[in-house]
Short mmCIF file of C-alpha atoms and ligand atoms in Angstrom, two decimals:
data_model
loop_
_atom_site.label_atom_id
_atom_site.label_comp_id
_atom_site.label_asym_id
_atom_site.label_seq_id
_atom_site.Cartn_x
_atom_site.Cartn_y
_atom_site.Cartn_z
CA MET J 1 -74.04 133.39 -127.31
CA THR J 2 -75.87 131.07 -124.91
CA VAL J 3 -75.53 131.25 -121.19
CA LYS J 4 -74.95 128.10 -119.18
CA GLY J 5 -74.65 129.24 -115.63
CA PRO J 6 -77.46 131.62 -114.78
CA TYR J 7 -76.48 135.12 -113.89
CA PHE J 8 -79.00 137.18 -111.99
CA PRO J 9 -78.33 140.91 -112.04
CA ILE J 10 -81.71 141.68 -110.51
CA PHE J 11 -80.44 140.20 -107.25
CA PHE J 12 -77.43 142.48 -107.17
CA ASP J 13 -77.44 145.65 -105.26
CA LEU J 14 -78.22 147.94 -108.16
CA ARG J 15 -78.53 151.10 -106.09
CA GLY J 16 -76.85 153.86 -108.04
CA ALA J 17 -75.63 151.50 -110.78
CA LYS J 18 -75.62 153.08 -114.23
CA VAL J 19 -77.75 151.01 -116.60
CA LEU J 20 -78.48 151.60 -120.28
CA VAL J 21 -81.80 150.56 -121.81
CA VAL J 22 -82.02 150.77 -125.58
CA GLY J 23 -85.64 150.96 -126.71
CA ALA J 24 -88.61 152.60 -125.07
CA GLY J 25 -91.57 150.42 -126.03
CA MET J 26 -93.68 148.36 -123.64
CA VAL J 27 -91.01 145.65 -123.12
CA ALA J 28 -88.41 148.30 -122.34
CA ALA J 29 -90.85 150.08 -120.05
CA ARG J 30 -91.21 146.92 -117.89
CA LYS J 31 -87.43 146.61 -117.62
CA VAL J 32 -87.05 150.28 -116.72
CA ALA J 33 -89.68 149.96 -113.99
CA ALA J 34 -87.93 146.91 -112.49
CA LEU J 35 -84.55 148.64 -112.62
CA LEU J 36 -85.89 151.75 -110.93
CA ALA J 37 -87.45 149.58 -108.25
CA HIS J 38 -83.94 148.26 -107.53
CA GLY J 39 -82.52 151.77 -107.34
CA ALA J 40 -80.63 151.78 -110.66
CA ASP J 41 -79.57 154.99 -112.40
CA VAL J 42 -81.26 154.43 -115.79
CA THR J 43 -80.57 155.97 -119.17
CA VAL J 44 -82.98 155.19 -122.02
CA VAL J 45 -81.96 155.58 -125.67
CA ALA J 46 -84.75 155.33 -128.26
CA LYS J 47 -85.94 156.82 -131.47
CA GLU J 48 -89.43 157.04 -130.04
CA PHE J 49 -90.64 156.93 -126.45
CA SER J 50 -93.82 155.16 -125.36
CA ALA J 51 -96.05 157.12 -123.03
CA PRO J 52 -94.96 155.41 -119.76
CA VAL J 53 -91.25 155.92 -120.50
CA ARG J 54 -91.83 159.50 -121.61
CA ARG J 55 -93.56 160.23 -118.31
CA LEU J 56 -90.55 158.86 -116.40
CA VAL J 57 -88.19 161.03 -118.43
CA GLU J 58 -90.35 164.10 -117.83
CA ALA J 59 -90.50 163.34 -114.13
CA GLY J 60 -86.70 163.16 -114.06
CA SER J 61 -86.69 159.50 -112.92
CA VAL J 62 -84.67 158.39 -115.94
CA ARG J 63 -82.39 160.14 -118.42
CA GLY J 64 -83.80 160.06 -121.99
CA ILE J 65 -81.72 160.26 -125.17
CA GLU J 66 -83.81 160.54 -128.32
CA GLY J 67 -82.18 159.07 -131.43
CA PRO J 68 -80.36 155.93 -132.60
CA PHE J 69 -78.10 153.90 -130.31
CA ARG J 70 -74.43 154.82 -130.52
CA PRO J 71 -71.63 152.77 -128.86
CA ALA J 72 -70.60 155.84 -126.92
CA HIS J 73 -73.83 155.53 -124.92
CA LEU J 74 -72.27 152.51 -123.20
CA ALA J 75 -69.50 154.50 -121.58
CA GLY J 76 -69.49 153.93 -117.81
CA MET J 77 -72.48 151.54 -117.84
CA ARG J 78 -72.63 148.50 -115.53
CA LEU J 79 -75.43 146.76 -117.41
CA ALA J 80 -77.11 147.11 -120.78
CA PHE J 81 -80.53 146.05 -122.04
CA ALA J 82 -81.59 145.99 -125.68
CA ALA J 83 -85.36 145.94 -126.13
CA THR J 84 -86.10 147.55 -129.49
CA SER J 85 -88.28 145.88 -132.08
CA ASP J 86 -85.35 145.77 -134.52
CA PRO J 87 -83.23 142.59 -134.15
CA GLN J 88 -80.30 144.18 -136.01
CA ALA J 89 -80.24 147.15 -133.67
CA ASN J 90 -80.48 144.83 -130.65
CA ARG J 91 -77.59 142.73 -131.92
CA LEU J 92 -75.44 145.83 -132.36
CA VAL J 93 -76.06 146.80 -128.71
CA SER J 94 -75.14 143.26 -127.63
CA ARG J 95 -71.91 143.19 -129.68
CA GLU J 96 -70.73 146.58 -128.48
CA ALA J 97 -71.56 145.84 -124.86
CA LEU J 98 -69.75 142.49 -124.93
CA ARG J 99 -66.71 144.15 -126.48
CA ARG J 100 -66.60 146.45 -123.45
CA ASN J 101 -67.23 143.59 -120.96
CA ILE J 102 -70.60 145.03 -120.01
CA PRO J 103 -73.20 142.37 -119.23
CA VAL J 104 -76.03 142.63 -121.73
CA ASN J 105 -79.53 141.26 -122.07
CA VAL J 106 -81.44 141.26 -125.32
CA SER J 107 -85.17 140.68 -125.05
CA ASP J 108 -86.36 137.51 -126.76
CA SER J 109 -82.92 136.62 -128.11
CA PRO J 110 -81.06 134.37 -125.66
CA ARG J 111 -78.10 133.93 -128.00
CA ASP J 112 -77.33 137.65 -127.81
CA CYS J 113 -77.50 137.68 -124.00
CA SER J 114 -74.67 137.33 -121.51
CA PHE J 115 -77.21 137.05 -118.71
CA ILE J 116 -80.82 136.06 -118.46
CA LEU J 117 -83.71 137.43 -116.46
CA PRO J 118 -85.39 134.61 -114.64
CA ALA J 119 -88.87 134.74 -113.22
CA VAL J 120 -88.37 135.37 -109.54
CA ALA J 121 -90.42 134.19 -106.58
CA SER J 122 -89.26 135.47 -103.25
CA GLY J 123 -90.34 134.58 -99.76
CA GLY J 124 -89.17 136.00 -96.47
CA GLU J 125 -85.75 134.43 -96.63
CA PHE J 126 -85.43 132.83 -100.02
CA THR J 127 -85.40 133.86 -103.64
CA LEU J 128 -86.22 131.28 -106.25
CA ALA J 129 -85.34 131.97 -109.84
CA VAL J 130 -86.96 130.08 -112.69
CA SER J 131 -85.65 130.24 -116.20
CA THR J 132 -86.24 128.50 -119.49
CA GLY J 133 -83.24 130.26 -120.99
CA GLY J 134 -85.52 132.76 -122.69
CA LYS J 135 -87.13 130.05 -124.78
CA HIS J 136 -90.46 129.87 -123.01
CA PRO J 137 -91.13 132.80 -120.70
CA GLY J 138 -94.72 131.63 -120.21
CA ALA J 139 -93.55 128.34 -118.70
CA ALA J 140 -91.16 130.12 -116.36
CA ARG J 141 -94.02 132.29 -115.14
CA ALA J 142 -96.24 129.25 -114.64
CA ILE J 143 -93.55 127.58 -112.52
CA ARG J 144 -93.15 130.74 -110.51
CA GLU J 145 -96.90 130.79 -109.88
CA PHE J 146 -96.73 127.16 -108.81
CA LEU J 147 -93.95 128.01 -106.35
CA GLU J 148 -95.95 130.88 -104.97
CA GLU J 149 -98.96 128.65 -104.43
CA HIS J 150 -96.74 126.18 -102.54
CA ARG J 151 -94.96 128.77 -100.48
CA ALA J 152 -96.18 127.27 -97.20
CA GLU J 153 -94.71 123.87 -98.00
CA ILE J 154 -91.47 125.44 -99.17
CA SER J 155 -91.21 127.28 -95.86
CA VAL J 156 -91.68 124.03 -93.96
CA ARG J 157 -88.90 122.42 -95.95
CA LEU J 158 -86.62 125.38 -95.38
CA GLU J 159 -87.32 125.19 -91.68
CA ARG J 160 -86.41 121.52 -91.69
CA GLY J 161 -83.14 122.31 -93.46
CA ARG J 162 -82.38 125.02 -90.93
CA ARG J 163 -82.98 122.69 -88.01
CA ARG J 164 -80.52 120.19 -89.45
CA LYS J 165 -77.95 122.92 -89.91
CA ALA J 166 -78.57 124.01 -86.35
CA ILE J 167 -77.29 120.71 -84.90
CA ARG J 168 -74.16 121.72 -83.03
CA ALA J 169 -72.16 119.94 -80.40
CA ALA J 170 -72.42 121.93 -77.15
CA SER J 171 -69.30 122.75 -75.21
CA GLY J 172 -68.73 120.91 -71.97
CA LYS J 173 -70.71 117.92 -73.16
CA VAL J 174 -69.92 114.41 -74.39
CA TYR J 175 -71.89 112.84 -77.22
CA ILE J 176 -71.64 109.07 -77.41
CA VAL J 177 -72.38 108.70 -81.09
CA GLY J 178 -72.97 105.66 -83.27
CA ALA J 179 -71.15 105.98 -86.59
CA GLY J 180 -72.99 103.11 -88.26
CA PRO J 181 -71.30 100.21 -90.01
CA GLY J 182 -68.91 102.29 -92.11
CA ASP J 183 -70.69 103.83 -95.09
CA PRO J 184 -70.81 107.60 -94.39
CA ASP J 185 -74.23 107.84 -96.02
CA LEU J 186 -75.55 105.68 -93.19
CA LEU J 187 -74.72 108.20 -90.48
CA THR J 188 -77.77 109.73 -88.84
CA VAL J 189 -78.41 113.42 -89.48
CA ARG J 190 -77.71 114.11 -85.82
CA ALA J 191 -74.43 112.15 -85.86
CA LEU J 192 -73.29 114.12 -88.90
CA GLY J 193 -74.19 117.50 -87.39
CA LEU J 194 -72.39 116.69 -84.14
CA LEU J 195 -69.36 115.28 -85.91
CA ARG J 196 -69.08 118.39 -88.06
CA SER J 197 -69.16 120.71 -85.10
CA ALA J 198 -67.28 118.94 -82.29
CA ASP J 199 -63.92 120.19 -80.97
CA ILE J 200 -62.67 116.67 -80.26
CA VAL J 201 -63.49 113.31 -81.76
CA LEU J 202 -62.48 110.25 -79.74
CA HIS J 203 -63.01 107.30 -82.01
CA ASP J 204 -62.61 103.55 -82.30
CA TYR J 205 -60.24 101.98 -84.79
CA LEU J 206 -63.27 100.62 -86.66
CA VAL J 207 -64.50 104.07 -87.71
CA PRO J 208 -63.17 104.62 -91.24
CA GLU J 209 -61.30 107.68 -92.45
CA GLU J 210 -64.18 108.42 -94.82
CA ILE J 211 -66.33 109.22 -91.80
CA LEU J 212 -63.61 110.93 -89.75
CA SER J 213 -62.96 113.28 -92.67
CA LEU J 214 -66.39 114.79 -92.04
CA SER J 215 -65.25 116.33 -88.76
CA ALA J 216 -64.43 120.04 -88.61
CA PRO J 217 -61.05 120.96 -90.11
CA GLY J 218 -59.67 122.13 -86.75
CA ALA J 219 -61.07 119.24 -84.71
CA LYS J 220 -58.67 116.99 -82.84
CA LYS J 221 -59.11 113.31 -83.61
CA VAL J 222 -57.89 110.67 -81.18
CA CYS J 223 -58.07 106.94 -81.84
CA PHE J 224 -58.54 104.72 -78.82
CA ALA J 225 -58.26 100.94 -78.80
CA ARG J 226 -56.06 99.81 -81.60
CA ARG J 227 -56.54 96.52 -83.34
CA GLY J 228 -54.75 93.62 -81.70
CA LYS J 229 -53.77 95.62 -78.65
CA THR J 230 -56.66 94.81 -76.48
CA ALA J 231 -55.78 91.59 -74.70
CA GLY J 232 -55.40 91.26 -70.95
CA HIS J 233 -55.45 94.20 -68.59
CA GLY J 234 -54.66 96.57 -71.46
CA SER J 235 -58.30 96.65 -72.38
CA ALA J 236 -59.51 97.76 -68.97
CA LEU J 237 -56.74 100.36 -68.76
CA LYS J 238 -57.66 101.68 -72.15
CA GLN J 239 -61.31 101.88 -71.22
CA ASN J 240 -60.39 103.87 -68.11
CA ALA J 241 -58.23 106.17 -70.20
CA ILE J 242 -61.20 106.81 -72.48
CA HIS J 243 -63.47 107.55 -69.53
CA GLU J 244 -61.00 109.96 -68.01
CA ALA J 245 -60.26 111.68 -71.31
CA MET J 246 -63.96 112.23 -72.02
CA ALA J 247 -64.62 113.70 -68.60
CA ARG J 248 -61.49 115.90 -68.56
CA LEU J 249 -62.10 117.33 -72.04
CA ALA J 250 -65.75 118.09 -71.29
CA ARG J 251 -64.74 119.83 -68.03
CA GLU J 252 -62.25 121.91 -70.01
CA GLY J 253 -65.26 123.17 -71.95
CA LYS J 254 -64.69 121.17 -75.11
CA SER J 255 -67.45 119.64 -77.16
CA VAL J 256 -66.59 115.96 -77.34
CA VAL J 257 -67.86 113.34 -79.75
CA ARG J 258 -67.12 109.81 -78.65
CA LEU J 259 -67.56 108.09 -82.00
CA LYS J 260 -68.16 104.37 -82.01
CA SER J 261 -68.77 102.00 -84.88
CA GLY J 262 -72.33 100.79 -85.33
CA ASP J 263 -74.52 101.60 -82.36
CA PRO J 264 -72.86 102.63 -79.10
CA LEU J 265 -75.10 100.41 -77.00
CA VAL J 266 -74.53 97.22 -78.98
CA PHE J 267 -71.25 95.55 -77.99
CA GLY J 268 -69.72 98.96 -77.90
CA ARG J 269 -69.19 99.65 -74.22
CA GLY J 270 -71.34 102.73 -74.66
CA GLY J 271 -73.22 101.68 -71.55
CA GLU J 272 -70.07 101.66 -69.45
CA GLU J 273 -69.08 105.07 -70.76
CA ALA J 274 -72.52 106.47 -70.04
CA GLU J 275 -72.41 105.04 -66.50
CA TYR J 276 -69.02 106.63 -65.87
CA LEU J 277 -70.11 110.05 -67.14
CA GLU J 278 -73.29 109.90 -65.11
CA ARG J 279 -71.33 109.14 -61.95
CA ALA J 280 -68.83 111.88 -62.75
CA GLY J 281 -71.64 114.39 -63.28
CA VAL J 282 -70.57 115.18 -66.85
CA PRO J 283 -73.43 116.04 -69.23
CA PHE J 284 -73.76 113.55 -72.06
CA GLU J 285 -76.11 112.27 -74.71
CA ILE J 286 -76.33 108.98 -76.58
CA VAL J 287 -76.92 109.13 -80.33
CA PRO J 288 -77.87 105.79 -81.86
CA GLY J 289 -76.33 104.38 -85.01
CA ILE J 290 -77.05 101.56 -87.41
CA THR J 291 -75.59 98.48 -85.80
CA ALA J 292 -73.43 96.08 -87.84
CA ALA J 293 -76.09 93.36 -87.92
CA VAL J 294 -78.60 95.72 -89.50
CA GLY J 295 -76.08 97.29 -91.88
CA CYS J 296 -74.60 93.94 -92.95
CA ALA J 297 -78.03 92.37 -93.41
CA ALA J 298 -79.01 95.13 -95.83
CA ALA J 299 -75.64 94.97 -97.54
CA ALA J 300 -75.90 91.22 -98.08
CA GLY J 301 -79.65 91.16 -98.81
CA ILE J 302 -80.45 88.99 -95.81
CA PRO J 303 -83.81 89.61 -94.09
CA LEU J 304 -83.24 89.40 -90.35
CA THR J 305 -86.84 88.37 -89.84
CA GLN J 306 -89.16 87.03 -92.49
CA ARG J 307 -92.53 85.38 -92.16
CA ARG J 308 -92.25 81.57 -92.06
CA LEU J 309 -88.45 81.80 -92.25
CA SER J 310 -87.25 83.67 -89.21
CA SER J 311 -89.37 85.00 -86.39
CA SER J 312 -86.66 86.51 -84.24
CA VAL J 313 -83.24 88.01 -84.46
CA THR J 314 -80.63 87.57 -81.77
CA LEU J 315 -77.54 89.69 -81.51
CA LEU J 316 -74.71 87.91 -79.78
CA ALA J 317 -70.97 88.16 -79.38
CA GLY J 318 -68.66 85.34 -80.41
CA HIS J 319 -66.64 86.22 -77.36
CA GLU J 320 -68.03 88.52 -74.78
CA ALA J 321 -65.11 90.87 -74.51
CA ASP J 322 -61.87 91.07 -76.39
CA ASP J 323 -59.99 89.92 -73.33
CA LYS J 324 -62.18 86.88 -72.68
CA GLU J 325 -61.75 83.62 -74.52
CA ASP J 326 -65.19 82.30 -73.82
CA SER J 327 -68.49 84.05 -74.16
CA GLY J 328 -71.02 84.33 -71.38
CA ILE J 329 -73.71 82.96 -73.67
CA ASP J 330 -75.92 80.04 -72.81
CA TRP J 331 -75.78 78.35 -76.21
CA ARG J 332 -78.55 75.94 -75.21
CA ARG J 333 -81.12 78.69 -75.04
CA LEU J 334 -80.73 80.35 -78.42
CA PRO J 335 -83.81 80.25 -80.68
CA THR J 336 -83.17 77.88 -83.56
CA ASP J 337 -86.02 79.24 -85.67
CA GLY J 338 -84.69 82.78 -86.02
CA THR J 339 -81.61 84.57 -87.28
CA LEU J 340 -78.46 84.81 -85.20
CA ALA J 341 -76.14 87.72 -85.83
CA VAL J 342 -72.78 86.96 -84.25
CA TYR J 343 -70.45 89.88 -83.59
CA MET J 344 -66.74 89.42 -82.97
CA GLY J 345 -67.14 85.81 -84.01
CA VAL J 346 -64.81 85.39 -86.96
CA ALA J 347 -61.66 84.67 -84.96
CA ARG J 348 -63.56 81.98 -83.07
CA ALA J 349 -65.65 80.76 -86.03
CA GLU J 350 -64.83 77.11 -85.33
CA GLY J 351 -65.82 77.37 -81.67
CA VAL J 352 -68.99 79.28 -82.50
CA ALA J 353 -70.09 76.70 -85.07
CA ARG J 354 -69.31 73.86 -82.65
CA ASP J 355 -71.19 75.50 -79.77
CA LEU J 356 -74.21 76.16 -81.98
CA MET J 357 -74.36 72.59 -83.28
CA GLU J 358 -73.41 70.72 -80.13
CA LYS J 359 -74.95 72.85 -77.40
CA GLY J 360 -77.52 74.84 -79.32
CA GLY J 361 -78.96 72.00 -81.37
CA PHE J 362 -78.60 73.78 -84.70
CA PRO J 363 -78.54 71.28 -87.61
CA PRO J 364 -75.18 71.27 -89.46
CA GLY J 365 -77.04 72.17 -92.65
CA THR J 366 -78.38 75.46 -91.24
CA PRO J 367 -77.56 78.24 -93.72
CA ALA J 368 -74.77 80.58 -92.64
CA ALA J 369 -73.27 83.71 -94.14
CA VAL J 370 -70.27 85.84 -93.27
CA VAL J 371 -70.15 89.53 -94.14
CA GLU J 372 -66.71 91.10 -93.97
CA ASN J 373 -66.45 94.91 -94.01
CA GLY J 374 -70.19 95.28 -94.49
CA THR J 375 -71.03 98.60 -96.26
CA ARG J 376 -67.31 99.41 -96.30
CA LYS J 377 -64.53 99.32 -98.80
CA GLY J 378 -63.75 95.72 -99.75
CA GLN J 379 -67.07 94.30 -98.55
CA ARG J 380 -67.23 90.52 -99.02
CA VAL J 381 -70.01 88.02 -98.42
CA VAL J 382 -69.53 84.27 -98.28
CA ARG J 383 -72.29 81.76 -97.72
CA GLY J 384 -72.58 78.10 -96.89
CA ARG J 385 -73.74 75.71 -94.17
CA LEU J 386 -73.10 76.09 -90.46
CA ALA J 387 -70.89 72.99 -90.45
CA ASP J 388 -68.70 74.54 -93.16
CA LEU J 389 -68.36 77.90 -91.45
CA PRO J 390 -64.79 77.41 -90.15
CA ARG J 391 -63.62 76.20 -93.59
CA LEU J 392 -65.40 79.09 -95.36
CA VAL J 393 -63.73 81.63 -93.09
CA GLU J 394 -60.36 79.97 -93.43
CA GLU J 395 -60.44 79.57 -97.22
CA SER J 396 -61.70 83.05 -97.94
CA GLY J 397 -59.23 84.59 -95.49
CA ILE J 398 -62.01 86.65 -93.92
CA ARG J 399 -60.93 88.84 -91.03
CA SER J 400 -62.44 91.20 -88.53
CA PRO J 401 -64.60 93.22 -88.85
CA ALA J 402 -66.97 90.51 -89.93
CA LEU J 403 -70.39 89.41 -88.91
CA LEU J 404 -71.72 85.85 -88.93
CA PHE J 405 -75.34 85.18 -89.76
CA VAL J 406 -76.86 81.82 -88.92
CA GLY J 407 -80.41 80.76 -89.76
CA LYS J 408 -82.63 80.01 -92.74
CA SER J 409 -82.71 83.64 -93.82
CA ALA J 410 -78.92 83.59 -94.28
CA ALA J 411 -79.48 81.64 -97.49
CA LEU J 412 -81.35 84.58 -99.03
CA ALA J 413 -79.61 87.27 -101.02
CA PHE J 414 -81.88 89.99 -102.24
CA ALA J 415 -80.65 92.36 -104.85
CA GLY J 416 -81.36 96.06 -104.42
CA ARG J 417 -78.30 96.86 -102.43
CA ARG J 418 -76.27 100.00 -102.63
CA GLU J 419 -73.27 99.55 -104.89
CA ARG J 420 -70.12 100.96 -103.40
CA GLU J 421 -67.51 99.96 -105.90
CA LYS J 422 -65.02 102.67 -105.03
CA PRO J 423 -65.50 104.26 -101.65
CA GLN J 424 -63.28 107.30 -101.25
CA GLU J 425 -60.58 107.84 -98.69
CA ARG J 426 -62.20 111.18 -98.03
CA TYR J 427 -65.93 111.44 -98.22
CA ASP J 428 -67.24 112.94 -101.45
CA GLY J 429 -70.38 114.13 -99.73
CA SER J 430 -73.19 112.44 -101.64
CA VAL J 431 -75.77 112.60 -98.90
CA ALA J 432 -74.14 115.05 -96.59
CA GLN J 433 -74.49 117.85 -99.09
CA GLY J 434 -77.32 120.16 -98.37
CA ILE J 435 -77.85 118.94 -94.84
N1 SAH N 1 -71.05 98.76 -81.71
C1 SAH N 1 -70.80 98.03 -82.91
C2 SAH N 1 -70.16 96.70 -82.63
C3 SAH N 1 -68.76 96.80 -82.11
S1 SAH N 1 -68.04 95.23 -81.78
C4 SAH N 1 -72.11 97.88 -83.68
O1 SAH N 1 -73.16 98.19 -83.16
O2 SAH N 1 -72.04 97.45 -84.82
C5 SAH N 1 -67.09 94.99 -83.23
C6 SAH N 1 -67.70 93.93 -84.09
O3 SAH N 1 -68.77 94.48 -84.83
C7 SAH N 1 -66.77 93.39 -85.13
O4 SAH N 1 -65.94 92.39 -84.60
C8 SAH N 1 -67.73 92.84 -86.15
O5 SAH N 1 -68.25 91.60 -85.73
C9 SAH N 1 -68.86 93.84 -86.08
N2 SAH N 1 -68.74 94.86 -87.14
C10 SAH N 1 -68.64 96.18 -86.96
N3 SAH N 1 -68.63 96.82 -88.15
C11 SAH N 1 -68.74 95.86 -89.09
C12 SAH N 1 -68.81 95.89 -90.51
N4 SAH N 1 -68.75 97.03 -91.20
N5 SAH N 1 -68.93 94.71 -91.17
C13 SAH N 1 -68.99 93.55 -90.49
N6 SAH N 1 -68.95 93.49 -89.14
C14 SAH N 1 -68.82 94.62 -88.45
#
């Protein structure tokens, strides 16, 4: 029998556990010593006893039975070890133990074992077990020695892991958190820790379920600002409702995560929310996120800046606010030798292209790219020339959320992007595990 999942009886609480050791040579003596050190109640059966085992029997530390192994010796045992020099005798112990559902270990014969004895390295708060499945005990020991030599580094790593685990949303406080462009693996460690521990998550419609599913099971999730419902005064009212909800919930002692797509301070009204909380005297913190321009650039393989191609990157909004037709941008003053990343521009793609060409002096042939659902399910990238932008958007049926890139770098498309063929509805935890 071979063991797949390791099974480590030495870590159990063996105090008072009845354990049978068959054999009393040097190998058995080592096992007996380890078992005694863990407080086991040891019985040794052997035809002959080596001096160290004999001394233990005489001292009354272990019970000694002189003679051949008999199945009856297994009665009431929690563990069995076979360590005689006779493979047949060892196999008999293994068979009889297994028949009685007693875990058994046979020295130097992994196939007769139902558990293995790994080399163990333990530090203050960790135990590392190394095993080669009994095939190469020397190698296991060498790895253990290596681990011991690197104990300091291991401790540092453990400490780092603990700090991450220790990120918890405090009660009575609002965290204005950037959720990144949509791929849960692009959350920051801090965003993830806060999301997992908050009582309430107030989120935008753009934050996907994959990310929301990372919140605590009992957390209340409230979506503010629904798609297409933001025109006119509704937007301002909604923003006030968000402000009031954040402040009220924090005052009630809740830990509140205000989760916004991308970065909260980039076209996200995070600044207004921070201002309100500051005025209201409610404690808050801003946690940055990967903004859509950065996420979409990586997803589409577009360098935002590149020597000789683009020496600046400008983030701008196609329309300044959802309730304003025009943007407050001075199109004449945009750098034409850099990359433009246009947020909220897809619905006004024609106007944006016209403004850039007519007011901004961008040549019609300037490369342009549109990234729809960057890093999210159904990501699409279309490319062409600035003059063709409206047609590209129209023909491909691209919708919000989408980001427009304009500039020479938009013609580039590096490979080396993360493939996300089938994002899950619920997050499967690829990166989040272990944090
Ligand atoms: N605070 C956000 C921006 C919110 S404004 C950030 O920093 O990214 C909403 C606009 O962001 C959308 O209209 C779209 O232009 C852009 N956007 C957000 N997520 C996107 C995504 N995954 N792919 C493409 N564009 C996105």
